[in-house]
Coordinates of C-alpha atoms in Angstrom, one line a residue:
Chain F
M1 CA 0.0 0.0 0.0
A2 CA 2.7 2.4 1.0
K3 CA 4.7 1.9 -2.1
T4 CA 5.7 5.1 -3.9
Y5 CA 7.1 5.4 -7.4
K6 CA 8.2 8.8 -8.7
S7 CA 10.6 7.8 -11.5
V8 CA 9.7 8.7 -15.1
P9 CA 9.4 5.1 -16.4
G10 CA 7.2 4.5 -13.4
T11 CA 4.9 7.3 -14.4
L12 CA 4.7 6.1 -18.0
F13 CA 3.9 2.6 -16.6
D14 CA 1.1 4.1 -14.5
V15 CA -0.4 6.1 -17.3
T16 CA -0.5 3.1 -19.6
N17 CA -1.9 1.0 -16.9
Y18 CA -4.7 3.4 -16.1
I19 CA -5.6 3.8 -19.7
L20 CA -5.7 0.0 -20.2
L21 CA -7.9 -0.6 -17.2
S22 CA -10.3 2.2 -18.2
V23 CA -10.7 0.6 -21.5
C24 CA -11.5 -2.8 -19.8
A25 CA -14.0 -1.2 -17.5
L26 CA -15.7 0.6 -20.4
T27 CA -15.8 -2.5 -22.5
A28 CA -17.6 -4.3 -19.7
I29 CA -20.3 -1.7 -19.3
L30 CA -20.8 0.0 -22.7
P31 CA -22.8 -2.8 -24.4
F32 CA -25.4 -2.4 -21.6
I33 CA -25.5 1.4 -22.2
F34 CA -25.9 0.9 -25.9
V35 CA -28.7 -1.6 -25.5
I36 CA -30.5 0.6 -22.9
S37 CA -30.3 3.7 -25.1
G38 CA -31.3 1.7 -28.2
S39 CA -34.4 0.4 -26.4
F40 CA -35.6 4.0 -26.0
A41 CA -34.9 5.0 -29.6
T42 CA -37.1 5.1 -32.7
D43 CA -36.8 2.9 -35.7
A44 CA -35.6 5.8 -37.9
E45 CA -32.8 6.7 -35.5
L46 CA -31.6 3.1 -35.1
T47 CA -31.2 2.7 -38.8
K48 CA -29.6 6.2 -39.2
R49 CA -27.2 6.2 -36.3
T50 CA -26.0 2.7 -35.5
V51 CA -24.3 3.3 -32.1
F52 CA -25.2 6.1 -29.8
L53 CA -25.4 6.9 -26.1
I54 CA -28.4 9.3 -26.1
P55 CA -31.4 8.8 -28.4
E56 CA -32.6 12.0 -30.1
T57 CA -36.2 11.4 -29.5
F58 CA -37.0 9.5 -26.4
S59 CA -39.5 6.8 -27.3
L60 CA -41.3 4.3 -25.1
A61 CA -42.8 2.4 -28.1
A62 CA -40.8 -0.7 -27.6
Y63 CA -41.8 -1.0 -24.0
K64 CA -45.4 -0.3 -24.7
F65 CA -45.2 -3.0 -27.3
I66 CA -43.7 -5.7 -25.1
F67 CA -46.1 -5.0 -22.3
S68 CA -49.1 -4.9 -24.5
T69 CA -49.7 -8.5 -23.7
D70 CA -49.1 -10.2 -20.4
T71 CA -46.7 -12.8 -21.8
I72 CA -43.6 -11.1 -20.5
I73 CA -45.2 -10.1 -17.2
K74 CA -46.2 -13.7 -16.6
A75 CA -42.7 -14.9 -17.4
I76 CA -41.3 -12.3 -15.0
G77 CA -43.7 -13.7 -12.3
V78 CA -42.5 -17.2 -12.9
S79 CA -38.9 -16.1 -12.6
M80 CA -39.5 -14.2 -9.4
F81 CA -41.4 -17.1 -7.9
V82 CA -38.6 -19.5 -8.7
T83 CA -35.9 -17.1 -7.5
V84 CA -37.5 -16.5 -4.1
F85 CA -38.5 -20.0 -3.3
G86 CA -35.5 -21.5 -4.9
T87 CA -33.2 -19.4 -2.9
I88 CA -35.0 -20.2 0.3
V89 CA -34.6 -23.9 -0.5
N90 CA -30.9 -23.4 -1.4
L91 CA -30.2 -21.7 1.9
F92 CA -32.0 -24.2 4.0
F93 CA -30.3 -27.2 2.4
T94 CA -26.9 -25.6 2.3
V95 CA -26.9 -24.4 5.9
T96 CA -28.3 -27.5 7.4
M97 CA -25.8 -29.7 5.7
A98 CA -22.8 -27.4 6.1
Y99 CA -23.2 -27.1 9.8
P100 CA -22.9 -30.8 10.8
L101 CA -20.0 -31.1 8.3
A102 CA -18.2 -28.3 10.0
R103 CA -18.1 -30.3 13.2
R104 CA -14.8 -32.2 13.2
A105 CA -16.0 -34.6 15.9
L106 CA -19.0 -35.8 13.9
K107 CA -18.7 -39.5 13.0
G108 CA -19.0 -40.2 9.3
R109 CA -18.2 -36.6 8.5
N110 CA -15.3 -37.5 6.2
T111 CA -17.3 -40.1 4.4
V112 CA -20.1 -37.6 3.6
L113 CA -17.5 -34.9 2.6
N114 CA -15.8 -37.3 0.3
L115 CA -19.1 -38.3 -1.3
V116 CA -19.8 -34.6 -1.9
I117 CA -16.4 -34.0 -3.5
F118 CA -16.8 -37.1 -5.6
S119 CA -20.1 -35.7 -6.9
M120 CA -18.2 -32.7 -8.1
L121 CA -15.8 -34.8 -10.1
F122 CA -18.2 -37.3 -11.6
G123 CA -21.9 -37.0 -12.3
G124 CA -24.6 -39.1 -14.0
G125 CA -25.0 -36.4 -16.7
M126 CA -27.9 -34.8 -18.5
I127 CA -29.9 -37.9 -19.5
P128 CA -29.9 -39.9 -16.2
T129 CA -30.7 -36.7 -14.3
Y130 CA -33.5 -36.0 -16.7
L131 CA -34.9 -39.4 -16.2
V132 CA -34.8 -39.1 -12.4
I133 CA -36.7 -35.8 -12.7
R134 CA -39.2 -37.5 -14.9
E135 CA -39.6 -40.4 -12.5
L136 CA -40.3 -37.9 -9.7
H137 CA -43.0 -36.4 -11.9
L138 CA -41.3 -33.0 -11.8
L139 CA -41.5 -32.4 -15.5
D140 CA -43.3 -29.2 -16.3
N141 CA -43.3 -28.5 -12.6
Y142 CA -41.5 -25.6 -11.0
G143 CA -40.0 -28.0 -8.6
A144 CA -37.7 -29.1 -11.4
L145 CA -36.3 -25.6 -11.4
I146 CA -35.6 -25.6 -7.7
L147 CA -34.9 -29.1 -6.3
P148 CA -32.2 -30.5 -8.7
G149 CA -29.9 -27.5 -7.8
A150 CA -30.9 -27.3 -4.1
I151 CA -27.2 -27.4 -3.1
S152 CA -24.2 -26.3 -5.0
A153 CA -21.4 -28.6 -3.7
F154 CA -18.9 -25.8 -4.2
N155 CA -20.9 -23.3 -2.1
L156 CA -21.6 -26.0 0.5
I157 CA -17.9 -26.5 1.0
I158 CA -17.2 -22.7 1.3
V159 CA -20.0 -22.3 3.9
K160 CA -18.7 -25.4 5.8
N161 CA -15.2 -23.9 5.9
F162 CA -16.6 -20.6 7.2
F163 CA -18.6 -22.4 10.0
Q164 CA -15.4 -24.2 10.9
E165 CA -13.7 -21.0 11.5
I166 CA -16.1 -20.0 14.3
P167 CA -14.2 -20.6 17.6
A168 CA -15.3 -23.8 19.2
E169 CA -15.2 -22.2 22.6
I170 CA -18.3 -20.1 21.8
E171 CA -20.2 -23.2 20.9
E172 CA -18.9 -25.0 24.0
S173 CA -20.1 -22.3 26.4
A174 CA -23.5 -22.3 24.7
K175 CA -23.7 -26.0 25.3
I176 CA -22.9 -25.6 28.9
D177 CA -25.7 -23.1 29.1
G178 CA -28.0 -25.8 28.0
C179 CA -28.2 -25.1 24.3
N180 CA -28.5 -28.1 21.9
D181 CA -27.0 -28.3 18.4
M182 CA -30.0 -26.8 16.8
G183 CA -30.0 -23.9 19.2
I184 CA -26.3 -23.3 18.6
L185 CA -26.8 -23.2 14.8
W186 CA -29.8 -20.8 15.1
K187 CA -28.6 -18.5 17.9
I188 CA -24.8 -18.5 17.4
V189 CA -23.6 -19.8 14.1
L190 CA -26.1 -18.1 11.8
P191 CA -25.9 -14.6 13.3
L192 CA -22.1 -14.8 13.1
S193 CA -22.3 -15.9 9.5
M194 CA -24.4 -13.1 8.1
P195 CA -21.8 -11.8 5.6
V196 CA -21.2 -15.2 4.1
L197 CA -24.9 -16.0 4.0
A198 CA -25.8 -12.7 2.4
T199 CA -23.2 -13.5 -0.3
F200 CA -24.6 -16.9 -1.0
T201 CA -28.2 -15.7 -0.9
L202 CA -27.4 -13.3 -3.7
F203 CA -25.4 -15.9 -5.7
Y204 CA -28.2 -18.4 -5.5
A205 CA -30.8 -15.8 -6.3
V206 CA -28.8 -14.6 -9.3
G207 CA -28.4 -18.2 -10.4
H208 CA -32.1 -18.8 -10.3
W209 CA -33.0 -15.6 -12.1
N210 CA -30.5 -16.4 -14.9
D211 CA -31.2 -20.1 -15.1
F212 CA -32.0 -21.2 -18.6
F213 CA -30.8 -24.7 -18.8
S214 CA -33.3 -26.4 -16.3
A215 CA -36.3 -24.6 -17.8
L216 CA -35.1 -25.7 -21.3
L217 CA -34.9 -29.3 -20.1
Y218 CA -37.8 -29.6 -17.8
I219 CA -40.5 -27.1 -18.7
N220 CA -42.2 -27.9 -21.9
T221 CA -45.3 -25.7 -21.7
P222 CA -44.7 -22.2 -23.2
E223 CA -47.1 -20.6 -20.7
K224 CA -44.9 -21.9 -17.8
W225 CA -41.7 -20.5 -19.2
P226 CA -39.5 -18.3 -17.0
L227 CA -38.2 -15.1 -18.4
Q228 CA -34.8 -16.4 -19.8
V229 CA -36.5 -19.0 -22.0
L230 CA -38.9 -16.4 -23.3
L231 CA -36.1 -14.0 -23.9
R232 CA -34.3 -16.5 -26.1
Q233 CA -37.6 -17.1 -27.9
I234 CA -38.1 -13.4 -28.7
V235 CA -34.5 -12.3 -29.4
L236 CA -32.8 -15.4 -30.8
L237 CA -35.7 -17.2 -32.4
S238 CA -37.7 -14.1 -33.2
Q239 CA -41.0 -15.9 -32.7
A240 CA -42.6 -12.9 -31.0
A241 CA -43.4 -14.5 -27.6
A242 CA -44.9 -17.6 -29.0
G243 CA -47.3 -15.7 -31.2
D244 CA -48.7 -13.7 -28.4
L245 CA -47.1 -10.4 -29.3
S246 CA -48.5 -10.5 -32.8
A247 CA -51.9 -10.3 -31.3
M248 CA -51.2 -6.9 -29.8
D249 CA -53.4 -3.9 -29.8
A250 CA -53.7 -2.5 -33.3
T251 CA -53.3 1.1 -32.0
Y252 CA -49.6 0.5 -31.5
V253 CA -47.5 1.3 -34.5
Q254 CA -45.2 -1.6 -35.2
P255 CA -41.9 -0.4 -33.6
P256 CA -38.6 -1.6 -35.0
D257 CA -37.7 -5.2 -34.3
Q258 CA -34.3 -4.1 -33.1
S259 CA -35.6 -1.8 -30.3
I260 CA -38.1 -4.4 -29.1
K261 CA -35.3 -6.8 -28.7
M262 CA -33.2 -4.3 -26.9
A263 CA -36.1 -3.5 -24.6
V264 CA -36.6 -7.2 -23.9
I265 CA -32.9 -7.5 -23.0
V266 CA -33.2 -4.5 -20.7
V267 CA -36.2 -6.1 -18.9
G268 CA -34.2 -9.3 -18.4
T269 CA -31.2 -7.4 -17.0
I270 CA -32.8 -4.7 -14.8
P271 CA -33.3 -6.9 -11.7
I272 CA -29.6 -7.8 -11.7
L273 CA -28.6 -4.2 -12.2
L274 CA -30.8 -3.3 -9.3
V275 CA -29.4 -5.8 -6.8
Y276 CA -25.9 -5.4 -8.1
P277 CA -24.8 -2.4 -5.9
F278 CA -26.0 -4.4 -2.8
L279 CA -24.4 -7.6 -4.1
Q280 CA -21.2 -5.9 -4.9
K281 CA -20.8 -4.7 -1.3
H282 CA -20.8 -8.2 0.0
F283 CA -19.5 -10.8 -2.4
A284 CA -15.7 -10.2 -2.6
K285 CA -15.5 -10.1 1.2
G286 CA -17.8 -13.1 1.7
V287 CA -16.2 -15.3 -0.9
M288 CA -12.7 -14.5 0.4
L289 CA -13.6 -15.3 4.0
G290 CA -14.8 -18.7 3.0
S291 CA -12.3 -19.8 0.4
V292 CA -8.9 -18.3 1.4
K293 CA -9.0 -19.6 4.9
G294 CA -10.2 -23.0 3.6
Chain O
M1 CA 6.2 -49.6 11.7
K2 CA 5.1 -53.3 11.9
P3 CA 1.6 -54.1 13.2
I4 CA 3.1 -55.6 16.4
S5 CA 3.0 -52.2 18.2
A6 CA -0.2 -51.1 16.7
P7 CA -2.7 -52.9 19.1
S8 CA -0.9 -51.6 22.2
M9 CA -1.0 -48.1 20.7
K10 CA -4.6 -48.3 20.0
Q11 CA -5.6 -49.9 23.3
P12 CA -5.8 -46.9 25.6
S13 CA -7.7 -44.7 23.2
R14 CA -10.3 -47.4 22.6
N15 CA -11.3 -47.3 26.3
F16 CA -12.2 -43.7 26.0
R17 CA -14.1 -44.0 22.7
P18 CA -17.8 -43.7 23.3
S19 CA -19.9 -46.5 21.7
V20 CA -21.5 -45.9 18.3
L21 CA -25.0 -45.6 19.9
A22 CA -23.8 -43.1 22.4
T23 CA -22.3 -40.9 19.6
L24 CA -25.5 -41.2 17.6
K25 CA -27.5 -40.1 20.6
R26 CA -25.1 -37.3 21.4
D27 CA -25.1 -35.9 17.9
R28 CA -28.7 -36.8 17.0
W29 CA -29.5 -33.1 16.1
L30 CA -26.5 -32.9 13.9
Y31 CA -27.5 -36.1 12.0
L32 CA -31.0 -34.8 11.7
L33 CA -29.7 -31.6 10.2
L34 CA -27.5 -33.6 7.8
L35 CA -30.5 -35.5 6.5
P36 CA -32.0 -33.1 3.9
G37 CA -28.7 -32.4 2.3
A38 CA -27.7 -36.1 2.3
L39 CA -31.1 -36.9 0.7
Y40 CA -30.5 -34.3 -1.9
F41 CA -27.1 -35.7 -2.9
L42 CA -28.5 -39.2 -2.9
V43 CA -31.5 -38.5 -5.1
F44 CA -30.1 -35.9 -7.5
K45 CA -26.4 -36.9 -7.7
Y46 CA -26.0 -40.5 -6.8
V47 CA -29.2 -42.0 -8.3
P48 CA -28.2 -40.5 -11.7
M49 CA -24.8 -42.0 -11.2
W50 CA -26.5 -45.4 -11.2
G51 CA -28.4 -44.1 -14.2
V52 CA -25.2 -44.2 -16.3
L53 CA -25.8 -48.0 -16.5
L54 CA -28.4 -47.0 -19.2
A55 CA -25.4 -46.6 -21.5
F56 CA -25.0 -50.3 -21.4
K57 CA -28.7 -51.1 -21.8
N58 CA -31.3 -50.6 -24.4
Y59 CA -33.6 -48.3 -22.5
Q60 CA -37.2 -48.2 -23.6
P61 CA -39.6 -45.9 -21.7
Y62 CA -42.3 -48.6 -21.3
T63 CA -39.9 -51.3 -20.1
G64 CA -38.3 -49.1 -17.6
F65 CA -34.8 -49.0 -16.2
W66 CA -34.6 -52.4 -14.6
N67 CA -36.2 -54.4 -17.3
S68 CA -34.3 -53.0 -20.3
E69 CA -32.0 -55.5 -22.0
W70 CA -28.2 -55.3 -21.6
V71 CA -26.4 -54.5 -24.8
G72 CA -22.9 -54.1 -23.5
L73 CA -20.7 -51.6 -25.4
E74 CA -22.9 -51.4 -28.4
H75 CA -23.8 -47.7 -27.9
F76 CA -20.2 -46.8 -27.5
K77 CA -19.2 -48.7 -30.6
L78 CA -22.0 -46.9 -32.5
F79 CA -20.8 -43.6 -31.3
F80 CA -17.1 -44.1 -32.1
A81 CA -18.0 -45.4 -35.5
N82 CA -20.1 -42.4 -36.2
P83 CA -18.3 -39.8 -38.3
E84 CA -19.9 -37.1 -36.1
F85 CA -17.6 -38.3 -33.3
F86 CA -14.6 -36.7 -34.8
M87 CA -16.5 -33.5 -35.5
L88 CA -17.6 -33.3 -31.9
L89 CA -14.1 -34.1 -30.5
R90 CA -12.5 -31.6 -32.8
N91 CA -15.0 -28.8 -31.9
T92 CA -14.8 -29.5 -28.2
L93 CA -11.1 -29.6 -28.1
L94 CA -10.6 -26.6 -30.3
L95 CA -12.9 -24.5 -28.2
S96 CA -11.1 -25.6 -25.1
L97 CA -7.7 -24.9 -26.6
Y98 CA -8.8 -21.4 -27.7
N99 CA -10.2 -20.8 -24.3
L100 CA -6.9 -21.9 -22.7
V101 CA -4.8 -19.7 -25.0
F102 CA -7.0 -16.5 -25.1
F103 CA -9.4 -16.6 -22.2
F104 CA -7.3 -18.2 -19.4
P105 CA -4.5 -15.6 -19.3
A106 CA -6.9 -12.6 -19.5
P107 CA -7.9 -12.4 -15.8
I108 CA -4.3 -12.9 -14.7
V109 CA -3.2 -10.0 -16.9
I110 CA -6.0 -7.8 -15.5
A111 CA -5.3 -8.8 -11.9
L112 CA -1.6 -7.9 -12.4
L113 CA -2.6 -4.5 -13.9
L114 CA -5.1 -3.8 -11.1
N115 CA -2.5 -4.8 -8.5
E116 CA -0.3 -2.0 -9.8
V117 CA -3.0 0.7 -9.2
R118 CA -2.3 2.8 -6.2
L119 CA -5.4 5.0 -6.4
A120 CA -7.9 3.0 -4.3
F121 CA -10.9 4.9 -5.8
F122 CA -9.9 4.0 -9.4
K123 CA -9.2 0.4 -8.5
R124 CA -12.6 0.0 -6.8
T125 CA -14.4 1.6 -9.7
V126 CA -12.7 -0.6 -12.3
Q127 CA -13.4 -3.7 -10.3
T128 CA -17.1 -2.8 -9.7
L129 CA -17.5 -2.3 -13.5
I130 CA -15.7 -5.4 -14.7
Y131 CA -17.6 -7.7 -12.4
V132 CA -21.0 -6.7 -13.8
P133 CA -21.1 -9.0 -16.9
H134 CA -20.5 -12.0 -14.6
F135 CA -24.0 -11.6 -13.2
I136 CA -25.8 -11.4 -16.5
S137 CA -27.4 -14.5 -17.9
M138 CA -26.0 -16.3 -20.9
V139 CA -29.3 -15.7 -22.6
I140 CA -28.7 -12.0 -22.3
V141 CA -25.2 -12.3 -23.5
A142 CA -26.3 -14.3 -26.5
S143 CA -29.1 -11.8 -27.1
M144 CA -26.8 -8.8 -27.0
T145 CA -24.4 -10.7 -29.3
Y146 CA -27.3 -11.2 -31.7
V147 CA -28.5 -7.6 -31.5
F148 CA -25.1 -6.2 -32.2
L149 CA -24.0 -8.7 -34.9
T150 CA -27.2 -9.3 -36.9
T151 CA -27.3 -8.2 -40.5
Q152 CA -30.8 -6.8 -40.0
G153 CA -29.9 -3.5 -38.4
G154 CA -27.1 -4.6 -36.1
P155 CA -24.6 -1.8 -35.5
V156 CA -21.5 -3.8 -36.3
N157 CA -22.7 -4.8 -39.7
A158 CA -24.1 -1.3 -40.3
L159 CA -20.6 0.1 -39.7
L160 CA -19.0 -2.6 -41.8
F161 CA -21.3 -1.7 -44.6
K162 CA -20.6 2.0 -44.3
Y163 CA -16.8 1.5 -44.6
T164 CA -16.4 -1.6 -46.7
G165 CA -19.6 -2.0 -48.5
T166 CA -20.1 -5.6 -47.4
T167 CA -21.7 -7.3 -44.4
I168 CA -20.7 -10.4 -42.6
E169 CA -23.2 -13.1 -41.4
F170 CA -21.4 -13.5 -38.1
L171 CA -23.9 -15.8 -36.6
A172 CA -24.5 -18.0 -39.6
T173 CA -21.0 -18.8 -40.8
T174 CA -18.5 -21.3 -39.6
E175 CA -15.5 -18.9 -39.4
W176 CA -16.9 -16.6 -36.8
F177 CA -18.4 -19.0 -34.3
R178 CA -15.3 -19.8 -32.3
P179 CA -14.0 -16.2 -32.1
I180 CA -17.5 -15.1 -30.9
I181 CA -17.6 -17.7 -28.2
I182 CA -14.1 -16.8 -26.9
I183 CA -14.9 -13.0 -26.9
Q184 CA -18.2 -13.7 -25.1
S185 CA -16.3 -15.7 -22.5
I186 CA -13.7 -13.1 -22.0
W187 CA -16.2 -10.3 -21.8
K188 CA -18.4 -12.1 -19.3
E189 CA -16.0 -13.8 -17.0
C190 CA -12.6 -12.4 -17.1
G191 CA -13.3 -9.5 -14.7
W192 CA -14.8 -11.9 -12.2
G193 CA -11.8 -14.2 -12.7
T194 CA -9.5 -11.6 -11.3
I195 CA -10.9 -11.9 -7.8
I196 CA -9.1 -15.1 -7.0
F197 CA -5.7 -13.7 -8.2
L198 CA -6.2 -10.4 -6.4
A199 CA -6.8 -12.4 -3.2
A200 CA -3.6 -14.3 -3.7
L201 CA -1.8 -11.0 -4.4
S202 CA -3.1 -9.3 -1.3
G203 CA -0.9 -11.7 0.7
V204 CA 2.3 -10.6 -0.8
D205 CA 4.7 -9.0 1.6
V206 CA 5.3 -5.3 0.7
E207 CA 8.9 -5.5 1.9
Q208 CA 9.8 -7.7 -1.0
Y209 CA 9.0 -4.9 -3.3
E210 CA 11.1 -2.5 -1.2
A211 CA 14.0 -4.9 -1.3
A212 CA 13.7 -5.4 -5.0
K213 CA 13.6 -1.7 -5.6
I214 CA 16.8 -1.2 -3.6
D215 CA 18.3 -3.9 -5.8
G216 CA 17.4 -1.8 -8.8
A217 CA 14.4 -3.7 -10.1
N218 CA 12.0 -1.7 -12.2
R219 CA 8.3 -2.2 -12.3
W220 CA 8.4 -5.0 -14.9
R221 CA 11.1 -6.9 -13.1
Q222 CA 9.1 -6.6 -9.8
I223 CA 6.1 -8.0 -11.5
W224 CA 8.1 -10.8 -13.0
H225 CA 10.1 -11.8 -9.9
I226 CA 7.7 -11.0 -7.1
T227 CA 4.1 -10.7 -8.2
L228 CA 3.9 -13.5 -10.7
P229 CA 5.6 -16.1 -8.4
A230 CA 3.1 -15.1 -5.7
I231 CA 0.1 -16.3 -7.8
R232 CA 1.9 -19.3 -9.4
S233 CA 0.1 -21.9 -7.3
T234 CA -3.3 -20.3 -7.9
I235 CA -2.6 -20.3 -11.6
I236 CA -1.7 -24.0 -11.5
I237 CA -4.7 -25.0 -9.5
L238 CA -7.0 -23.2 -11.9
L239 CA -5.2 -24.8 -14.8
I240 CA -5.8 -28.2 -13.3
L241 CA -9.5 -27.4 -12.9
R242 CA -9.7 -26.2 -16.5
M243 CA -8.0 -29.4 -17.7
G244 CA -10.7 -31.5 -16.1
N245 CA -13.3 -29.4 -17.9
V246 CA -11.6 -29.7 -21.3
L247 CA -14.6 -31.6 -22.6
E248 CA -17.1 -29.2 -21.1
N249 CA -17.6 -26.1 -23.2
G250 CA -20.6 -24.7 -21.3
F251 CA -23.8 -26.0 -22.7
E252 CA -25.9 -22.8 -22.5
Q253 CA -23.3 -20.6 -24.3
I254 CA -22.9 -23.0 -27.3
Y255 CA -26.6 -24.0 -27.4
L256 CA -27.7 -20.4 -27.7
L257 CA -25.5 -19.6 -30.6
L258 CA -25.8 -23.0 -32.4
N259 CA -27.8 -23.1 -35.6
P260 CA -27.9 -25.4 -38.6
L261 CA -25.5 -23.1 -40.5
N262 CA -22.7 -23.2 -38.0
R263 CA -23.3 -26.7 -36.7
E264 CA -20.2 -28.0 -38.4
V265 CA -18.0 -26.1 -36.0
A266 CA -20.5 -25.5 -33.1
E267 CA -21.8 -28.9 -32.1
V268 CA -20.0 -30.2 -29.0
F269 CA -20.6 -33.3 -26.8
D270 CA -23.0 -31.5 -24.4
T271 CA -25.3 -30.1 -27.1
Y272 CA -25.1 -33.5 -29.0
V273 CA -26.2 -35.3 -25.8
Y274 CA -29.1 -32.8 -25.5
F275 CA -30.3 -33.2 -29.1
M276 CA -29.9 -37.0 -29.3
G277 CA -31.3 -37.6 -25.8
I278 CA -33.9 -35.0 -25.0
T279 CA -35.2 -34.0 -28.4
Q280 CA -34.8 -37.3 -30.2
G281 CA -35.3 -39.7 -27.3
A282 CA -32.2 -41.8 -27.8
F283 CA -31.7 -42.1 -24.1
S284 CA -29.2 -44.9 -23.9
Y285 CA -27.1 -43.7 -26.8
S286 CA -26.8 -40.2 -25.4
T287 CA -26.1 -41.5 -21.9
A288 CA -23.2 -43.4 -23.4
V289 CA -21.9 -40.2 -25.0
G290 CA -22.3 -38.3 -21.7
L291 CA -20.5 -41.1 -19.8
F292 CA -17.7 -41.1 -22.3
K293 CA -17.3 -37.4 -21.7
S294 CA -17.3 -37.5 -17.9
V295 CA -15.0 -40.4 -17.6
I296 CA -12.4 -38.7 -19.8
G297 CA -13.0 -35.6 -17.6
V298 CA -12.2 -37.4 -14.4
I299 CA -9.1 -39.0 -15.9
L300 CA -7.9 -35.6 -17.0
V301 CA -8.4 -33.9 -13.6
L302 CA -6.6 -36.7 -11.8
G303 CA -3.9 -36.9 -14.4
T304 CA -3.1 -33.2 -14.5
N305 CA -3.3 -33.1 -10.7
S306 CA -0.7 -35.8 -10.3
L307 CA 1.4 -34.2 -13.0
A308 CA 1.3 -30.9 -11.0
K309 CA 2.4 -32.8 -7.9
R310 CA 5.3 -34.4 -9.7
F311 CA 6.5 -30.9 -10.7
G312 CA 6.6 -29.9 -7.1
Q313 CA 3.3 -28.0 -7.0
S314 CA 0.8 -28.6 -4.3
G315 CA -2.0 -29.8 -6.6
L316 CA -5.7 -30.1 -5.6
Y317 CA -5.8 -33.3 -3.6

């Protein structure tokens, strides 16, 4: 931290470095800004000026168009439902399993840990998993978007490592005061683990919001699609929301295809951009706590 | 060394060891807590592992798993004899190779650059911005790729047309598929990838830099002799992990850009398993393909890991 460089080559190095990093940061963020501004532009402007940051005439036509039917609103509802319930399930399963595994004295702990690690190395693969889901009658059921990913083995191990770092003396004294293991977890371990839990809550939630794969595999009915699958349908396959958008109100002038697609992208991204500042505060710290000390 | 002394060594501790029943009773709450997670791994991880036996059977939905007839290695023979096998292997390996060459070093370079920044505010701002794409779904990334590259009003092609008079069908030709995938990966994940290297770098002793400076080392030499060695073991561990995933190219990313026009270079094992299994219903055949892929993957992880150990690095296990 306290390093100081005052030489001329050092300054040249710094200037180059700052420029390179600024370019990296802009590259990461500019596509979003282009898409957002494009979604507010008119057809004429999009064909005239290809890339711009501020549209000349601010137009909400694309948004009016995509919200003229409830297809997207329904899909957003599905995604929100799966995100909220899925994250609760994730947290419950991860915490309840990580806590016993963090107790070194527990018999059979190493066997279970090894089995978890083995499952990270080798898996049955797409088809056997699909057949299990089918046997459980979870096809076309939102359970299929939640249960198969209830625990990420990787996250489990990080949370376990974090629990392990909590001094055993605190737990011992709680035990002497008459607390059982459930009580220790609830009253001592969980409150002490808030940063790490906040991180994983957000990771799991983002994972559910962004999940495309499970819905592609397990949800066959278009009306039950979460947002990501619908997004792909609209932007990549260009079948305007399974036919629904074509049945829109005739009073809307057909806006440009391109701006509709941009608007749809914005709708799919907004929730992440909204939670990101909150997320950002936590994750680096939380992840480091768990993994580095491992 | 010899077992003669072993019983006498074990004897005293055995007297203090509580019986199995007593431990079960003492830790009953812990075992109860373990139950949901254990069930999860059993049902969704270990039952499918048994399911790979389908690769050696001829699975028919109406006969079910247990009653399907055994066919031995027939599906594997069929797969290896299929000319598509080489296309899949080539596509998979080339994508992994390009990722290794272009994508893998990117976070390391950016972490090194960030590590040289003294202005805390600037560093924090850059980090905040380069992490953002990591949180965006692959569908959004593919959608943005499409919106930017399409010939129907995409800005890239509009600019190309303005200056060269021609357009390029980026998404429907074979030449552009791999570059697009690599650029997507770099854009989405390379900022996030810096976290682990920055963590490793935060542990470097500042006095080493002072000493190097007194010895006359300039910034480049300091990076070369102090900073890089500090993250060497992290680089090797990540390299091992990557080796194990050589046959995994990320289903979503490929699937979203895959179309009949670029299939020749785009189809990989994962997407092939999906199309053969889920959309065509050839469960046993595609299970065999998937099994082939995961077995090679395990061999690669264990192999590179022991190789890393032989070269004096700590390795993963």
